[in-house]
Amino acid sequence: MELSKTFEPKAAEERWYQQWIELGYFTADPAKPGEAFSIVIPPPNVTGQLHLGHALNVTLQDVIVRTRRMQGRNTLWVPGTDHAGIATQNVVEREIAKEGLNRHQLGRTAFEQRVWKWREAYGGRILHQLRMLGASCDWSREHFTLDPDLSRAVNEVFVRLHRDGLIYRDRQLINWCPRCETALSDLEVEHRDTDGHLYYIKYPLVDGSGAITVATTRPETMLGDTAVAVSPDDVRYRAMVGKRVRLPLIGREIEVIADAAVDSQFGTGAVKITPAHDFNDFVMGRRHGLAEISVMDTRGRMNAEAGPYQGLSIKEAREAVVNDLKAQGLLEKIEPHRHAVGACSRCDTTVEPLLSFQWFVKIAPLAEKAIAAVRDGRTRFHPKFWENTYFGWLENVHDWCISRQLWWGHRIPAWRCSRCEHFTVAAEPPSRCEKCEGTDLIQEEDVLDTWFSSALWPFSTLGWPNDTADLKRYYPTSLLITGFDIIFFWVARMMMMGLYCLDDVPFRDVYITPLVRDQHGKKMTKSRGNVVDPLVIMEDYGTDAVRFTLAQLAVQGRDLILADDRLAASKAFANKIWNAARFVMMNLKDAPQPIPSVKAERLGLAERWILDRLNHAVKGVTEAIDAYQFNVAALAIYQFIWHEFCDWYIELSKEPLKAGGESQAAARYVLVRCFDQLLRLLHPFMPFISEEIWQTIRPYIDERNLPAHVAIAKFPQADADLLSNEERVAMDHCIAATEAINSLRSLLGFHPGQQSTVFVRPLSSGGAGGDGSSGGMSTDNFAAELAAWKPYAMTRTKAESLEILANGAQRPAGMVTTVLEWAEISVKAAEGFDFEKARNALRKKLAEISAHHEQHLRRLSNPDFQAKAADEMKLQIEQRAEELGGQRKLLEAQLQLLGGAG
RNA sequence: GGGCGGUUAGCUCAGCGGUAGAGCAUCGGCCUUACAAGCCGAGGGUCGCAGGUUCGAAACCUGCACCGCCCACCA
């Protein structure tokens, strides 16, 4: 088989993905054997378009999933999408706004139909994009959070929580978005420091004995004040506590109360209390039994309670109130003041605290279990420091407001009785009120926070509340891979719900992905216009290259900066692999059949060495993946493929391949063996190119029951060591020697075609200085030693240098080094060779080596080191010192030959 | 106000107790028939600052500085 000159990513991507799907490779079967490995995708919003966060997330999941599948695990990856209540509703509302409509004009049913239509048109888009990335999800198990079975799970959980007293309905102060006209949870409010003002307002005492001045950032809410509070320790106001003040503009009499929550240092030390419009005030108000007067409506306009200000917007009301106070001489002063203002995370509108009836989840009992599960290691975070974030939130979290005044979502399974106002909570529509037997029941209009259904995702998608085979086999899931930004929204809530509903954690491990930034390290945001579209870079560099780059940059605990040069490097890597494949195929073309394996003892040193390095790579990759160190795994593959297999083994194989006979057969076998294995190793990272190449090499692989695709081939496992320590050292020396030769050749300006002479001295030949000790070598000694050395051509190729090793040092367990012959130097000198430059370079290197060498010797002679260091460490240092001594001596010799000794 | 990350070569980042590394960029030499998206070399770092622990610290501890992020009801 032939490979085309270059790799065409696009064609390969489509071809292989389609085949994998058709053959059902990604479809899980709980009845099949194998330890389960399961993972649920963080369901992207149906409104979503693929962005780099998804690309990273999905790539890492796919790396793990493909690896586990190839390792023979019973693997399930559940895909799907989230209905994303408020986000999707906003998108469709914007769309109908273009037609001059709003949702109220359309009505609930028609609006919902519009959203469903929208989802039919665009809901598949993001999933299609995940397929393009190569995601090996089980598409037969695709779910949508509003699917009937998932909705059933939602109702079931709601009913159970309600039965257990963990869901309640109450009139509370909640966050309200006046534009979306819905309640929000604490998490959906983004606090931003904003420049505002602190207004000092005088409240006259009813008894005429003066006034008390309060400081506020929101003068318009004074219309709803029901008290003024001071600190009980504040001597300035002690006499006023219990007195009454007249609320300006409105005229209501309110009391001055004492409460420890008041900070006497802030403002005037007296604070107006508006229970219906401030969270602190609300708590204090309930403590003191104060009236809760709401002065705003749900659209952020002043209501009847605001008296003359009714109908004004908040901003207008503020201006009017301030002007009126000023006119009445009750405004003492205005100071600039910076403070946090909450904004709706969806539409950025300033959020108002609003008093209303809402449904809440009582968090404390659920949070307690969720905390314990991580504390005792049933679920582990990677990197671990995210556990602190998780704990910090759960330990302080308030009850969760789950009702939303939206239309797109799971309608709350509660029915209000028109007779007694009681809500009957049930999974199915009840026929009569559970309290008064009334039959006129109307379902609650509100829907649930979109995160309520997301919280059930790990088990609702597996069939819960039914006791399905999937649920038994795949719950708890093995791993969750997601971003830090939804640890609170999603991870913590899944933990709580999983533990509540199934009494077990929803996942064993949580891997928190880094944030993807642009090449300047900036966060990608629409407003900055620096958002990189993954589809575009996949087009430019190939999906494999994008995946590999993301994996390579996915370091635990640090943001990820995606730069073009990295992508280019990965593309070059793909090209390198492609060309290596072409080389291999070129040398196999007359053998379109399995190449029989060759026993290790019949393989040459180079062959055993590369198989040994393969082992090493397999170990490295496997361990790194197990530890979720994707960058380490990617680097290990890269190193092996490029710098060991391509740089060395392919070069070393050229001679035997040319030679024919047994050595050729051995080389062919090893080429195929290595390539097969490295493609399997690579497959989770670069699924398309690995499949493309593997298909051409497949006919040559000698393995029983070889599968049709690498996607389901057995993942490599490390074999027993193939090399003795001695041989490993010998190969290291071969490489070091060749590098030394190249370095010297380069230094002297040899062209690749030019021959030169090298001397190789096996360590066993002994001679002066052969013990590796330090110290200079005299010219006499050196000449004597030189006589014992064998001259060889200073090679052009790596293959030749291996030959040097084989011939020059029969037992290659010796130090090999190079020295130039005088004659060659003379030739170069005649051509204008710069001796001084060469000598300086050698001197510099010599100084470095000498310094290191002496450092080691000092360490070895240090009594403390001798007393305290472990034997293994001592041995290591001794060996290193010996090597350094040798290198040092050789550099001295080389320098001497160049006339720079002494 | 709490908490969490980061600070290593020009750039982007690994390393986290025993000679400071990679990719890209730079410089020099090569079209050596798998690959010029390549090959062979070279230069470049007091590992943010200050103390401490250790025979030995980029790594461990304690402060500090700067950058970034998260949480928080000071009106």
XYZ file of N, CA and C in Angstrom, chain A residues 310-431:
366
model
N -44.943 56.846 42.251
C -45.449 55.681 41.541
C -45.267 55.847 40.033
N -44.832 54.769 39.404
C -44.689 54.782 37.956
C -43.299 55.162 37.485
N -42.501 55.744 38.367
C -41.147 56.128 37.952
C -40.237 54.906 37.936
N -39.223 54.986 37.075
C -38.203 53.934 37.107
C -37.324 54.170 38.330
N -36.479 53.193 38.607
C -35.618 53.321 39.781
C -34.747 54.572 39.671
N -34.201 54.736 38.495
C -33.289 55.857 38.291
C -34.033 57.193 38.455
N -35.216 57.253 37.826
C -36.019 58.486 37.916
C -36.419 58.750 39.361
N -36.816 57.686 40.037
C -37.250 57.834 41.420
C -36.101 58.343 42.287
N -34.909 57.808 42.017
C -33.764 58.238 42.811
C -33.543 59.745 42.649
N -33.550 60.190 41.408
C -33.343 61.617 41.154
C -34.421 62.465 41.825
N -35.654 62.011 41.683
C -36.777 62.778 42.250
C -36.682 62.828 43.765
N -36.386 61.693 44.366
C -36.285 61.638 45.830
C -35.170 62.551 46.308
N -34.025 62.485 45.641
C -32.892 63.301 46.061
C -33.239 64.791 45.926
N -33.872 65.149 44.810
C -34.251 66.559 44.624
C -35.217 67.040 45.688
N -36.212 66.194 45.972
C -37.215 66.579 46.965
C -36.602 66.715 48.349
N -35.691 65.794 48.666
C -35.040 65.861 49.978
C -34.213 67.142 50.076
N -33.529 67.420 48.976
C -32.692 68.618 48.935
C -33.566 69.852 49.167
N -34.699 69.879 48.478
C -35.617 71.019 48.582
C -36.115 71.195 49.999
N -36.271 70.091 50.699
C -36.777 70.172 52.067
C -35.648 70.330 53.087
N -34.437 70.430 52.573
C -33.295 70.614 53.470
C -32.981 69.389 54.288
N -33.365 68.241 53.786
C -33.126 67.014 54.550
C -31.935 66.223 54.022
N -31.365 66.707 52.912
C -30.189 66.030 52.379
C -28.946 66.710 52.922
N -28.252 66.030 53.795
C -27.098 66.641 54.464
C -25.921 66.780 53.516
N -25.580 65.652 52.868
C -24.466 65.709 51.892
C -24.490 64.454 51.025
N -23.682 64.529 49.949
C -23.511 63.374 49.068
C -22.015 63.130 48.921
N -21.603 61.910 49.165
C -20.181 61.569 49.020
C -20.031 60.513 47.936
N -18.912 60.573 47.203
C -18.677 59.480 46.246
C -18.427 58.177 47.008
N -18.905 57.093 46.477
C -18.780 55.836 47.204
C -18.745 54.673 46.222
N -17.745 53.821 46.370
C -17.615 52.664 45.490
C -18.172 51.445 46.204
N -19.060 50.772 45.544
C -19.653 49.600 46.188
C -20.075 48.577 45.141
N -20.339 47.368 45.605
C -20.685 46.279 44.694
C -22.150 46.354 44.312
N -22.405 46.201 43.012
C -23.771 46.180 42.519
C -23.977 44.860 41.786
N -25.105 44.230 42.044
C -25.382 42.943 41.413
C -26.022 43.111 40.056
N -25.588 42.269 39.110
C -26.172 42.316 37.769
C -26.571 40.910 37.347
N -27.607 40.850 36.541
C -28.080 39.570 36.030
C -27.005 38.970 35.138
N -26.630 37.736 35.405
C -25.531 37.145 34.650
C -25.923 36.883 33.200
N -27.182 36.936 32.903
C -27.632 36.692 31.528
C -27.753 37.966 30.719
N -28.345 39.006 31.330
C -28.636 40.192 30.525
C -27.990 41.446 31.096
N -27.263 41.295 32.215
C -26.483 42.401 32.754
C -27.326 43.510 33.387
N -28.616 43.335 33.453
C -29.472 44.317 34.099
C -29.209 44.292 35.613
N -29.271 45.457 36.241
C -29.059 45.514 37.679
C -30.162 44.731 38.395
N -29.723 43.856 39.267
C -30.653 42.972 39.966
C -31.249 43.689 41.172
N -32.542 43.480 41.390
C -33.204 44.071 42.548
C -33.604 42.983 43.536
N -33.392 43.248 44.818
C -33.977 42.321 45.794
C -35.494 42.497 45.741
N -36.214 41.406 45.682
C -37.665 41.497 45.579
C -38.303 40.498 46.537
N -39.364 40.958 47.172
C -40.070 40.107 48.107
C -41.133 39.334 47.335
N -41.029 38.002 47.365
C -42.027 37.232 46.622
C -42.066 35.789 47.083
N -43.116 35.101 46.678
C -43.217 33.678 46.975
C -42.364 32.900 45.987
N -41.513 32.048 46.507
C -40.661 31.242 45.646
C -40.503 29.865 46.270
N -39.985 28.950 45.442
C -39.666 27.612 45.943
C -38.177 27.541 46.245
N -37.876 26.870 47.336
C -36.478 26.787 47.754
C -36.087 25.352 48.082
N -34.794 25.067 47.864
C -34.249 23.794 48.352
C -33.471 24.112 49.623
N -33.778 23.367 50.633
C -33.067 23.514 51.901
C -31.716 22.828 51.740
N -30.677 23.625 51.749
C -29.379 23.109 51.321
C -28.595 22.407 52.431
N -28.667 22.910 53.625
C -27.750 22.458 54.669
C -27.598 20.938 54.783
N -28.712 20.174 54.869
C -28.536 18.721 55.024
C -27.882 18.069 53.799
N -28.173 18.615 52.620
C -27.595 18.069 51.398
C -26.119 18.415 51.302
N -25.816 19.654 51.661
C -24.430 20.124 51.577
C -23.529 19.330 52.515
N -24.068 19.017 53.646
C -23.275 18.293 54.646
C -22.740 16.977 54.073
N -23.629 16.257 53.391
C -23.217 14.982 52.796
C -22.234 15.191 51.648
N -22.481 16.240 50.888
C -21.610 16.510 49.740
C -20.198 16.868 50.209
N -20.129 17.556 51.320
C -18.820 17.911 51.879
C -18.116 16.647 52.357
N -18.869 15.820 53.073
C -18.270 14.606 53.645
C -17.702 13.698 52.555
N -18.409 13.605 51.428
C -17.987 12.685 50.369
C -16.633 13.079 49.786
N -16.359 14.365 49.772
C -15.061 14.802 49.258
C -14.010 14.735 50.361
N -14.435 15.064 51.578
C -13.495 14.987 52.705
C -12.931 13.582 52.854
N -13.810 12.577 52.711
C -13.301 11.220 52.921
C -12.831 10.540 51.633
N -12.746 11.331 50.553
C -12.103 10.813 49.346
C -12.973 9.946 48.452
N -14.281 9.909 48.697
C -15.114 9.134 47.784
C -15.131 9.805 46.412
N -15.010 11.115 46.425
C -14.812 11.858 45.181
C -13.564 12.714 45.366
N -12.719 12.680 44.350
C -11.465 13.441 44.421
C -11.418 14.479 43.312
N -10.930 15.649 43.645
C -10.745 16.700 42.645
C -9.311 16.673 42.128
N -9.165 16.990 40.841
C -7.845 17.153 40.234
C -7.868 18.445 39.446
N -7.008 19.397 39.727
C -6.074 19.439 40.839
C -6.819 19.576 42.172
N -6.165 19.090 43.187
C -6.782 18.970 44.488
C -7.218 20.305 45.093
N -6.501 21.374 44.739
C -6.823 22.648 45.418
C -8.250 23.129 45.153
N -8.874 22.590 44.113
C -10.252 23.005 43.868
C -11.186 22.524 44.962
N -10.740 21.537 45.714
C -11.583 21.070 46.819
C -11.855 22.195 47.808
N -10.874 23.050 47.993
C -11.070 24.181 48.911
C -12.201 25.085 48.444
N -12.203 25.319 47.145
C -13.248 26.162 46.564
C -14.613 25.521 46.813
N -14.657 24.250 46.566
C -15.875 23.469 46.743
C -16.362 23.530 48.194
N -15.452 23.270 49.115
C -15.819 23.312 50.536
C -16.275 24.705 50.943
N -15.510 25.672 50.518
C -15.792 27.049 50.908
C -17.210 27.458 50.548
N -17.631 27.030 49.384
C -18.974 27.408 48.951
C -20.036 26.633 49.723
N -19.847 25.319 49.788
C -20.863 24.484 50.425
C -21.027 24.795 51.913
N -19.937 25.238 52.522
C -20.022 25.506 53.951
C -20.787 26.794 54.261
N -20.935 27.634 53.254
C -21.591 28.921 53.514
C -22.837 29.156 52.682
N -23.240 28.130 51.946
C -24.294 28.344 50.974
C -25.657 28.545 51.643
N -26.447 29.442 51.042
C -27.818 29.659 51.508
C -28.754 28.718 50.769
N -29.988 28.710 51.187
C -30.975 27.893 50.499
C -31.076 28.325 49.041
N -31.415 27.345 48.217
C -31.348 27.538 46.768
C -32.740 27.880 46.239
N -32.865 29.081 45.693
C -34.124 29.479 45.079
C -34.220 28.811 43.711
N -35.168 27.892 43.565
C -35.224 27.086 42.344
C -36.364 27.466 41.403
N -37.237 28.365 41.830
C -38.334 28.721 40.926
C -37.935 29.894 40.043
N -38.391 29.815 38.798
C -38.108 30.876 37.834
C -39.420 31.255 37.173
N -39.593 32.557 36.966
C -40.835 33.014 36.350
C -40.617 33.045 34.832
N -40.216 31.883 34.323
C -39.936 31.760 32.899
C -40.923 30.762 32.304
N -40.820 30.592 30.993
C -41.703 29.644 30.336
C -40.972 28.422 29.806
N -39.679 28.563 29.663
C -38.900 27.492 29.036
C -38.200 26.690 30.140
N -38.721 25.535 30.420
C -38.107 24.735 31.469
C -39.072 23.710 32.015
N -38.675 23.059 33.107
C -39.546 22.069 33.743
C -40.527 22.791 34.643
N -41.801 22.658 34.317
C -42.804 23.318 35.140
C -42.866 22.616 36.489
N -42.919 23.411 37.533
C -42.869 22.852 38.880
C -44.072 21.942 39.133
N -43.838 20.725 39.595
C -44.928 19.749 39.766
C -45.700 20.011 41.055
N -46.339 21.163 41.093
C -47.148 21.517 42.265
C -48.433 22.158 41.763
N -49.536 21.799 42.391
C -50.830 22.292 41.922
C -51.528 23.069 43.025
N -51.913 24.280 42.691
C -52.526 25.147 43.685
C -54.043 24.940 43.685
N -54.549 24.818 44.877
C -55.989 24.649 45.037
C -56.632 26.036 45.070
N -57.605 26.247 44.231
C -58.204 27.585 44.187
C -59.069 27.839 45.421
N -59.412 26.763 46.102
C -60.261 26.930 47.277
C -59.443 27.294 48.512
N -58.376 26.500 48.758
C -57.639 26.735 50.017
C -56.227 27.257 49.806
N -55.837 27.460 48.518
C -54.518 28.010 48.206
C -53.381 27.047 48.530
N -53.707 25.843 48.929
C -52.647 24.887 49.254
C -52.035 24.315 47.978
N -50.744 24.071 48.014
C -50.086 23.443 46.879
C -49.940 21.946 47.120
N -50.435 21.161 46.180
C -50.245 19.724 46.253
C -49.103 19.356 45.318
N -48.089 18.753 45.885
C -46.911 18.389 45.091
C -47.016 16.923 44.711
N -46.900 16.627 43.426
C -47.020 15.245 42.970
C -46.340 15.077 41.624
N -45.889 13.864 41.355
C -45.191 13.590 40.104
C -46.162 13.639 38.926
N -47.395 13.231 39.185
C -48.422 13.265 38.143
C -49.513 14.246 38.596
N -50.253 14.862 37.647
C -51.299 15.814 38.043
C -52.306 15.165 38.999
N -52.471 15.731 40.163
C -53.412 15.153 41.135
C -54.844 15.532 40.782
N -55.797 14.721 41.213
C -57.188 15.010 40.889
C -57.824 15.913 41.943
